[in-house]
CSV table of C-alpha atoms and ligand atoms in Angstrom, one decimal:
chain,number,residue,atom,x,y,z
A,189,MET,CA,162.2,87.1,98.6
A,190,LYS,CA,161.3,84.7,95.9
A,191,PHE,CA,162.2,85.2,92.2
A,192,ASN,CA,161.5,83.1,89.1
A,193,ILE,CA,164.3,83.1,86.5
A,194,ALA,CA,163.9,81.7,83.0
A,195,THR,CA,167.3,80.4,81.9
A,196,ILE,CA,168.3,80.0,78.2
A,197,PRO,CA,171.6,78.2,78.1
A,198,GLY,CA,171.5,78.1,74.3
A,199,ASP,CA,174.4,76.9,72.2
A,200,GLY,CA,178.2,76.6,72.3
A,201,ILE,CA,179.7,77.8,75.6
A,202,GLY,CA,176.2,79.1,76.7
A,203,PRO,CA,175.3,76.1,78.9
A,204,GLU,CA,178.8,76.2,80.6
A,205,VAL,CA,178.6,79.8,81.6
A,206,ILE,CA,175.0,79.6,82.6
A,207,GLU,CA,175.8,76.7,84.9
A,208,GLU,CA,178.4,78.7,86.9
A,209,SER,CA,176.0,81.7,87.1
A,210,MET,CA,173.2,79.6,88.5
A,211,LYS,CA,175.6,78.3,91.2
A,212,ILE,CA,176.5,81.8,92.2
A,213,LEU,CA,172.8,82.9,92.3
A,214,LYS,CA,172.0,79.9,94.5
A,215,ARG,CA,174.8,80.9,96.9
A,216,ILE,CA,173.6,84.5,97.0
A,217,GLY,CA,170.2,83.1,97.9
A,218,GLU,CA,171.6,81.2,100.8
A,219,VAL,CA,173.8,84.1,102.1
A,220,PHE,CA,171.1,86.8,101.8
A,221,GLY,CA,168.0,84.8,102.4
A,222,HIS,CA,166.3,84.8,98.9
A,223,GLU,CA,164.9,81.9,96.9
A,224,PHE,CA,165.8,81.8,93.2
A,225,SER,CA,163.9,79.2,91.1
A,226,PHE,CA,165.1,78.4,87.6
A,227,GLN,CA,163.1,77.2,84.6
A,228,GLU,CA,165.2,76.2,81.6
A,229,VAL,CA,163.8,77.0,78.2
A,230,LEU,CA,164.9,76.5,74.6
A,231,ALA,CA,166.2,79.1,72.2
A,232,GLY,CA,168.7,79.3,69.3
A,233,GLY,CA,170.3,76.3,67.6
A,234,VAL,CA,169.4,73.8,70.2
A,235,ALA,CA,165.7,74.9,69.8
A,236,ILE,CA,165.9,74.5,66.0
A,237,ASP,CA,167.2,70.9,66.5
A,238,LYS,CA,164.5,70.0,69.0
A,239,THR,CA,161.5,71.9,67.6
A,240,GLY,CA,162.3,73.3,64.2
A,241,GLU,CA,162.0,76.9,65.5
A,242,PRO,CA,164.8,79.2,67.0
A,243,LEU,CA,162.2,80.7,69.4
A,244,PRO,CA,159.4,78.3,70.4
A,245,LEU,CA,156.2,79.9,71.6
A,246,GLU,CA,156.5,78.1,74.9
A,247,THR,CA,159.8,79.9,75.5
A,248,ILE,CA,158.2,83.2,75.0
A,249,GLU,CA,155.3,82.4,77.3
A,250,ILE,CA,157.6,81.2,80.1
A,251,CYS,CA,159.9,84.2,79.8
A,252,LYS,CA,157.0,86.6,79.9
A,253,LYS,CA,155.8,85.0,83.2
A,254,SER,CA,159.2,85.0,84.8
A,255,ASP,CA,160.8,87.8,86.9
A,256,ALA,CA,163.9,87.9,84.7
A,257,VAL,CA,165.6,86.0,81.8
A,258,LEU,CA,169.2,84.8,81.9
A,259,LEU,CA,170.6,83.9,78.5
A,260,GLY,CA,174.0,82.3,77.6
A,261,ALA,CA,174.5,82.6,73.8
A,262,VAL,CA,173.0,81.3,70.6
A,263,GLY,CA,174.3,80.3,67.2
A,264,GLY,CA,177.1,78.3,65.8
A,265,PRO,CA,178.4,76.8,62.5
A,266,LYS,CA,175.9,74.0,62.5
A,267,TRP,CA,173.1,76.4,61.8
A,268,ASP,CA,175.1,78.9,59.6
A,269,SER,CA,173.5,77.7,56.3
A,270,LEU,CA,169.9,78.6,57.5
A,271,THR,CA,168.5,81.8,56.3
A,272,GLY,CA,166.3,84.7,57.6
A,273,ASP,CA,163.8,83.8,60.3
A,274,LYS,CA,165.2,80.3,60.7
A,275,ARG,CA,168.6,81.4,62.1
A,276,PRO,CA,169.4,80.9,65.8
A,277,GLU,CA,170.1,84.7,66.3
A,278,LYS,CA,166.4,85.4,65.4
A,279,ALA,CA,165.6,84.2,68.9
A,280,LEU,CA,167.3,87.3,70.4
A,281,LEU,CA,165.3,89.8,68.3
A,282,GLY,CA,162.2,87.8,68.9
A,283,LEU,CA,162.6,87.8,72.6
A,284,ARG,CA,163.4,91.5,72.8
A,285,GLY,CA,160.3,92.2,70.8
A,286,ALA,CA,158.0,89.8,72.7
A,287,LEU,CA,159.2,91.1,76.1
A,288,GLY,CA,159.1,94.8,75.0
A,289,LEU,CA,162.8,95.3,75.9
A,290,TYR,CA,163.8,98.7,74.3
A,291,ALA,CA,166.8,99.6,76.4
A,292,ASN,CA,170.1,97.8,76.1
A,293,ILE,CA,172.5,98.6,79.0
A,294,ARG,CA,176.2,97.7,78.5
A,295,PRO,CA,178.6,98.7,81.2
A,296,ALA,CA,182.3,98.7,80.0
A,297,VAL,CA,184.4,98.4,83.1
A,298,LEU,CA,188.1,98.0,83.1
A,299,HIS,CA,189.2,96.1,86.2
A,300,ASP,CA,192.5,97.4,87.6
A,301,ALA,CA,193.9,93.9,87.5
A,302,LEU,CA,193.3,93.6,83.7
A,303,LYS,CA,194.8,96.9,82.6
A,304,ASN,CA,197.3,95.1,80.4
A,305,ALA,CA,194.4,93.6,78.4
A,306,SER,CA,193.3,97.0,77.1
A,307,PRO,CA,194.7,98.1,73.8
A,308,LEU,CA,194.9,101.7,75.1
A,309,ARG,CA,198.1,103.1,76.8
A,310,SER,CA,198.1,103.1,80.6
A,311,ASP,CA,198.4,107.0,80.7
A,312,ILE,CA,195.1,107.2,78.7
A,313,LEU,CA,193.4,104.6,81.0
A,314,GLY,CA,194.4,106.6,84.1
A,315,ASP,CA,192.8,105.0,87.2
A,316,GLY,CA,190.4,102.9,85.2
A,317,ILE,CA,187.3,102.9,83.0
A,318,ASP,CA,183.7,102.7,84.1
A,319,ILE,CA,181.3,103.6,81.3
A,320,CYS,CA,177.7,102.6,80.8
A,321,VAL,CA,176.3,102.7,77.3
A,322,VAL,CA,172.5,102.9,77.1
A,323,ARG,CA,171.4,102.0,73.6
A,324,GLU,CA,167.9,102.2,72.1
A,325,LEU,CA,167.1,98.7,71.0
A,326,THR,CA,163.7,98.5,69.2
A,327,GLY,CA,163.6,101.6,66.9
A,328,GLY,CA,165.6,103.6,64.5
A,329,ILE,CA,167.1,102.6,61.2
A,330,TYR,CA,167.2,98.9,62.0
A,331,PHE,CA,163.4,98.8,62.1
A,332,GLY,CA,162.5,101.7,59.7
A,333,ASP,CA,161.1,101.6,56.3
A,334,ARG,CA,163.5,100.1,53.8
A,335,GLY,CA,163.6,98.9,50.2
A,336,ARG,CA,165.1,99.2,46.7
A,337,ARG,CA,163.9,101.3,43.8
A,338,GLU,CA,164.8,101.3,40.1
A,339,ASN,CA,164.8,105.0,39.5
A,340,GLY,CA,167.7,106.2,41.7
A,341,LYS,CA,169.9,109.0,40.5
A,342,LEU,CA,172.5,106.6,39.1
A,343,GLY,CA,170.3,103.5,38.7
A,344,VAL,CA,169.0,101.0,41.2
A,345,GLU,CA,169.3,102.3,44.8
A,346,ALA,CA,168.5,101.0,48.3
A,347,TYR,CA,167.3,102.9,51.3
A,348,ASP,CA,166.9,102.4,55.1
A,349,THR,CA,165.0,105.0,57.2
A,350,GLU,CA,166.0,106.4,60.6
A,351,ALA,CA,162.8,107.4,62.4
A,352,TYR,CA,162.2,108.1,66.1
A,353,SER,CA,159.1,109.2,67.9
A,354,VAL,CA,159.0,111.4,70.9
A,355,GLY,CA,157.7,108.6,73.1
A,356,GLU,CA,160.6,106.3,72.1
A,357,VAL,CA,163.2,108.9,72.9
A,358,GLU,CA,161.5,109.9,76.2
A,359,ARG,CA,161.6,106.3,77.6
A,360,ILE,CA,165.2,105.6,76.6
A,361,ALA,CA,166.3,109.0,78.0
A,362,ARG,CA,164.6,108.3,81.3
A,363,THR,CA,166.4,104.9,81.5
A,364,ALA,CA,169.7,106.7,81.0
A,365,PHE,CA,169.0,109.4,83.6
A,366,GLU,CA,167.8,106.9,86.2
A,367,ILE,CA,171.0,104.8,85.7
A,368,ALA,CA,173.1,108.0,85.9
A,369,LYS,CA,171.5,108.8,89.3
A,370,GLN,CA,172.8,105.4,90.6
A,371,ARG,CA,176.3,106.2,89.2
A,372,ASN,CA,178.0,109.6,88.8
A,373,ASN,CA,175.2,111.8,87.7
A,374,LYS,CA,176.4,112.5,84.2
A,375,VAL,CA,174.7,111.7,80.9
A,376,THR,CA,176.3,112.2,77.5
A,377,ASN,CA,173.8,112.2,74.7
A,378,VAL,CA,175.3,111.0,71.4
A,379,ASP,CA,173.6,112.0,68.1
A,380,LYS,CA,174.2,113.6,64.7
A,381,ALA,CA,172.0,116.7,65.2
A,382,ASN,CA,174.2,118.8,62.9
A,383,VAL,CA,173.0,116.6,60.0
A,384,LEU,CA,170.0,114.5,60.8
A,385,GLU,CA,166.4,115.7,61.5
A,386,SER,CA,165.8,112.6,63.6
A,387,SER,CA,168.8,113.5,65.8
A,388,ARG,CA,167.4,117.1,66.2
A,389,LEU,CA,164.2,115.7,67.6
A,390,TRP,CA,166.1,113.1,69.7
A,391,ARG,CA,168.2,115.9,71.2
A,392,SER,CA,165.3,118.2,72.0
A,393,VAL,CA,163.4,115.3,73.7
A,394,VAL,CA,166.5,114.3,75.8
A,395,GLU,CA,166.7,118.0,76.9
A,396,GLU,CA,163.1,118.0,78.0
A,397,VAL,CA,163.5,114.8,80.0
A,398,ALA,CA,166.7,116.2,81.5
A,399,LYS,CA,164.6,118.8,83.3
A,400,GLU,CA,163.1,116.0,85.4
A,401,TYR,CA,166.7,115.2,86.6
A,402,PRO,CA,168.3,118.5,87.8
A,403,GLU,CA,170.9,116.5,89.8
A,404,VAL,CA,172.2,114.9,86.5
A,405,THR,CA,174.5,116.9,84.2
A,406,LEU,CA,173.7,116.5,80.5
A,407,GLU,CA,176.1,117.1,77.7
A,408,HIS,CA,175.7,116.5,73.9
A,409,MET,CA,178.2,115.0,71.6
A,410,TYR,CA,178.2,114.2,67.9
A,411,VAL,CA,178.7,110.6,67.2
A,412,ASP,CA,181.9,111.0,65.2
A,413,ASN,CA,183.4,113.0,68.1
A,414,ALA,CA,182.1,110.4,70.6
A,415,ALA,CA,183.9,107.6,68.7
A,416,MET,CA,187.1,109.7,69.0
A,417,GLN,CA,186.7,110.7,72.6
A,418,LEU,CA,186.1,107.1,73.7
A,419,ILE,CA,189.7,106.4,72.7
A,420,ARG,CA,191.2,109.7,73.5
A,421,ARG,CA,189.9,110.3,77.0
A,422,PRO,CA,187.5,107.5,78.1
A,423,GLN,CA,187.3,108.6,81.7
A,424,GLN,CA,185.2,111.6,80.8
A,425,PHE,CA,182.2,109.4,80.3
A,426,ASP,CA,179.7,108.1,82.8
A,427,VAL,CA,176.5,107.2,81.0
A,428,LEU,CA,176.2,107.4,77.2
A,429,VAL,CA,172.7,107.4,75.7
A,430,THR,CA,172.2,106.9,72.0
A,431,THR,CA,170.2,105.5,69.1
A,432,ASN,CA,170.1,101.8,68.0
A,433,MET,CA,172.7,102.1,65.3
A,434,PHE,CA,175.1,104.5,67.0
A,435,GLY,CA,174.8,102.4,70.2
A,436,ASP,CA,175.5,99.2,68.3
A,437,ILE,CA,178.8,100.7,67.1
A,438,LEU,CA,179.9,102.6,70.2
A,439,SER,CA,179.1,99.9,72.7
A,440,ASP,CA,181.4,97.5,70.8
A,441,GLU,CA,184.1,100.2,70.8
A,442,ALA,CA,183.7,100.8,74.5
A,443,SER,CA,183.9,97.0,75.2
A,444,MET,CA,187.1,96.8,73.2
A,445,ILE,CA,188.7,99.4,75.5
A,446,THR,CA,188.3,97.0,78.4
A,447,GLY,CA,190.2,94.2,76.6
A,448,SER,CA,188.2,91.1,76.9
A,449,ILE,CA,184.9,90.0,75.4
A,450,GLY,CA,184.6,87.3,78.1
A,451,MET,CA,184.3,89.9,80.9
A,452,LEU,CA,181.4,92.1,79.7
A,453,PRO,CA,177.7,91.7,80.8
A,454,SER,CA,174.6,93.3,79.4
A,455,ALA,CA,170.9,93.9,80.3
A,456,SER,CA,167.9,94.6,78.1
A,457,LEU,CA,165.1,96.4,79.9
A,458,GLY,CA,161.6,97.5,79.2
A,459,GLU,CA,158.8,99.3,81.0
A,460,GLY,CA,158.5,97.0,84.1
A,461,THR,CA,161.1,95.2,86.0
A,462,LEU,CA,161.3,92.2,83.7
A,463,GLY,CA,164.7,92.2,81.9
A,464,MET,CA,166.9,89.9,79.9
A,465,TYR,CA,170.5,89.5,81.0
A,466,GLU,CA,173.3,88.0,78.9
A,467,PRO,CA,177.0,88.3,78.2
A,468,ILE,CA,177.9,90.3,75.2
A,469,HIS,CA,180.0,87.5,73.7
A,470,GLY,CA,178.6,84.8,71.4
A,471,SER,CA,178.6,81.0,71.6
A,472,ALA,CA,182.4,80.7,71.0
A,473,PRO,CA,182.1,77.4,69.2
A,474,ASP,CA,185.9,77.2,68.9
A,475,ILE,CA,186.2,76.5,72.7
A,476,ALA,CA,182.7,75.0,73.5
A,477,GLY,CA,182.7,72.0,75.8
A,478,GLU,CA,186.4,72.4,76.7
A,479,ASN,CA,186.0,74.2,80.1
A,480,LYS,CA,187.9,77.2,78.6
A,481,ALA,CA,185.2,79.8,78.5
A,482,ASN,CA,185.4,82.8,80.8
A,483,PRO,CA,182.1,82.7,82.9
A,484,ILE,CA,182.6,86.2,84.3
A,485,ALA,CA,180.5,88.1,81.7
A,486,THR,CA,177.5,85.9,82.5
A,487,ILE,CA,178.2,86.1,86.3
A,488,LEU,CA,178.3,89.9,86.1
A,489,SER,CA,175.1,89.7,84.0
A,490,THR,CA,173.4,88.0,87.0
A,491,ALA,CA,174.7,90.9,89.2
A,492,MET,CA,172.9,93.3,86.8
A,493,MET,CA,169.8,91.2,87.1
A,494,LEU,CA,169.8,91.5,90.9
A,495,ARG,CA,170.3,95.3,90.6
A,496,PHE,CA,167.8,96.2,87.8
A,497,SER,CA,165.1,93.5,88.0
A,498,PHE,CA,165.1,92.6,91.6
A,499,GLY,CA,166.3,95.8,93.3
A,500,LEU,CA,169.0,93.9,95.2
A,501,GLU,CA,171.9,96.3,95.1
A,502,GLN,CA,173.9,94.8,98.0
A,503,GLU,CA,173.7,91.3,96.5
A,504,ALA,CA,174.7,92.7,93.1
A,505,LYS,CA,177.7,94.4,94.6
A,506,ALA,CA,178.7,91.2,96.5
A,507,ILE,CA,179.0,89.4,93.1
A,508,GLU,CA,181.0,92.2,91.5
A,509,ASP,CA,183.3,92.5,94.5
A,510,ALA,CA,183.9,88.7,94.5
A,511,VAL,CA,184.9,88.9,90.8
A,512,THR,CA,187.3,91.7,91.6
A,513,LYS,CA,188.9,89.7,94.4
A,514,VAL,CA,189.4,86.6,92.3
A,515,LEU,CA,191.1,88.7,89.6
A,516,GLY,CA,193.1,90.4,92.3
A,517,LYS,CA,194.4,87.0,93.3
A,518,ASP,CA,195.8,86.5,89.8
A,519,TYR,CA,193.4,83.8,88.6
A,520,ARG,CA,192.7,84.0,84.8
A,521,THR,CA,190.8,82.1,82.2
A,522,ALA,CA,192.7,81.7,78.9
A,523,ASP,CA,191.1,84.8,77.2
A,524,ILE,CA,192.5,87.1,79.9
A,525,MET,CA,195.7,85.2,80.6
A,526,SER,CA,199.0,87.1,80.8
A,527,ASP,CA,202.6,86.3,82.1
A,528,GLY,CA,202.8,85.3,85.7
A,529,MET,CA,199.1,84.7,86.2
A,530,LYS,CA,197.4,81.4,87.2
A,531,LEU,CA,195.5,79.8,84.3
A,532,ILE,CA,192.2,78.2,85.3
A,533,GLY,CA,189.1,76.9,83.5
A,534,THR,CA,185.4,77.8,83.5
A,535,LYS,CA,184.4,75.7,86.5
A,536,GLU,CA,187.4,76.7,88.6
A,537,MET,CA,186.6,80.4,87.9
A,538,GLY,CA,183.0,79.9,89.0
A,539,GLU,CA,184.1,78.0,92.1
A,540,LEU,CA,186.6,80.8,93.1
A,541,VAL,CA,183.9,83.5,92.7
A,542,LEU,CA,181.6,81.4,94.8
A,543,GLU,CA,184.2,81.1,97.6
A,544,GLU,CA,184.6,84.8,97.7
A,545,LEU,CA,180.9,85.3,98.3
A,546,VAL,CA,180.8,83.9,101.9
B,710,NAD,P1,182.0,85.0,69.8
B,710,NAD,O1,181.8,86.0,70.8
B,710,NAD,O2,181.3,83.7,70.0
B,710,NAD,O3,183.6,84.6,69.8
B,710,NAD,C1,184.6,85.5,69.4
B,710,NAD,C2,186.0,85.1,70.0
B,710,NAD,O4,186.0,85.3,71.4
B,710,NAD,C3,186.2,83.6,69.9
B,710,NAD,O5,187.6,83.3,69.7
B,710,NAD,C4,185.8,83.0,71.2
B,710,NAD,O6,186.5,81.8,71.6
B,710,NAD,C5,186.1,84.2,72.2
B,710,NAD,N1,185.2,84.2,73.3
B,710,NAD,C6,183.9,84.6,73.3
B,710,NAD,N2,183.4,84.5,74.5
B,710,NAD,C7,184.3,84.0,75.3
B,710,NAD,C8,184.4,83.7,76.7
B,710,NAD,N3,183.3,83.8,77.5
B,710,NAD,N4,185.5,83.2,77.2
B,710,NAD,C9,186.6,83.1,76.4
B,710,NAD,N5,186.6,83.4,75.1
B,710,NAD,C10,185.5,83.8,74.5
B,710,NAD,O7,181.7,85.6,68.4
B,710,NAD,P2,181.7,84.9,67.0
B,710,NAD,O8,182.8,83.8,66.9
B,710,NAD,O9,181.6,85.9,66.0
B,710,NAD,O10,180.3,84.1,66.9
B,710,NAD,C11,180.1,82.7,67.2
B,710,NAD,C12,178.6,82.4,67.2
B,710,NAD,O11,177.9,83.1,68.2
B,710,NAD,C13,178.0,82.8,65.9
B,710,NAD,O12,177.0,81.8,65.5
B,710,NAD,C14,177.3,84.1,66.2
B,710,NAD,O13,176.2,84.4,65.4
B,710,NAD,C15,176.9,83.9,67.6
B,710,NAD,N6,176.7,85.1,68.4
B,710,NAD,C16,175.7,85.1,69.4
B,710,NAD,C17,175.5,86.2,70.2
B,710,NAD,C18,174.5,86.1,71.3
B,710,NAD,O14,174.0,85.0,71.6
B,710,NAD,N7,174.2,87.1,72.0
B,710,NAD,C19,176.4,87.3,70.1
B,710,NAD,C20,177.4,87.3,69.1
B,710,NAD,C21,177.5,86.2,68.3
């Protein structure tokens, strides 16, 4: 099969980690008989330098026409003084909006070989962590009505509004149940239905959608309890589904449990098969251009792309297995290095994963 991928290397370590991922995809193509074609486009700081805009129209057009988008990272100190719509990070929000990507999928997997990297005790980690956070991405309080008013109870006050429509909740709930079907058939809905009206609607809609998935077990948890349970007994979770703001916070907490930011991939999905895939880390300007970045988060993002946008499960698994094997042979980039392990750079890590694919 033939797939067109728009690549956005972006800033800092972005180009380095994208390069390794493209090599892996090319090899997957050779091994499994697919053709991946890449079209590089501008976004972030590099786009500001070349065009004056963090997200040029041409980038949006090319991404819309592609089968999937692979992004490195955007931003860096060079553009820190810019404000509002001119900031590199605006490119991310702009792309999500333009491509209609409303579901953010963040798996938090603790590899057996990296148990030492987790801040949690090994008795809590048990035989490993494999959680998938499904976060609503385009609604809720981050996009609701906001403002300031003079006549607050104690003077000037500011407000932000949390609002969700039935349709918005239905589609994110379906995404979560579909993903749970491919995993361990369990969805934990996280809300604050004891206090918030928006959460009460959210919960009732999730319950309605659950009726379409009798094979999946649904449980509800208040967000404060979920934050606690993630640390207390993380193995109880399979898929967590939640709102934009709760998901923002809980997905970072879940990532931290796995230890390294350089290991974690993400996907943003919408109605069709077009998705945007990116590591959860930023542009790491402190190590950019030094062959020190861990490319695994981006490599695993390509595995998600194969799974969610192209329906290539076997090929996705091949990449994930190759990463596990390289870690099992004690190779580590600096961010996941520990005593007795073999320190390698970005390119070497990419090469070793490549070798395990054949
Ligand atoms: P960061 O994720 O870039 O870096 C945090 C720390 O983690 C740094 O010490 C960095 O060296 C390390 N790190 C990150 N990724 C790594 C990797 N793959 N391998 C090894 N070490 C890695 O976060 P930050 O420092 O807060 O932000 C730097 C810039 O990136 C800022 O301009 C920020 O706005 C931007 N940012 C972009 C995205 C994105 O593009 N999705 C996300 C977060 C931050």
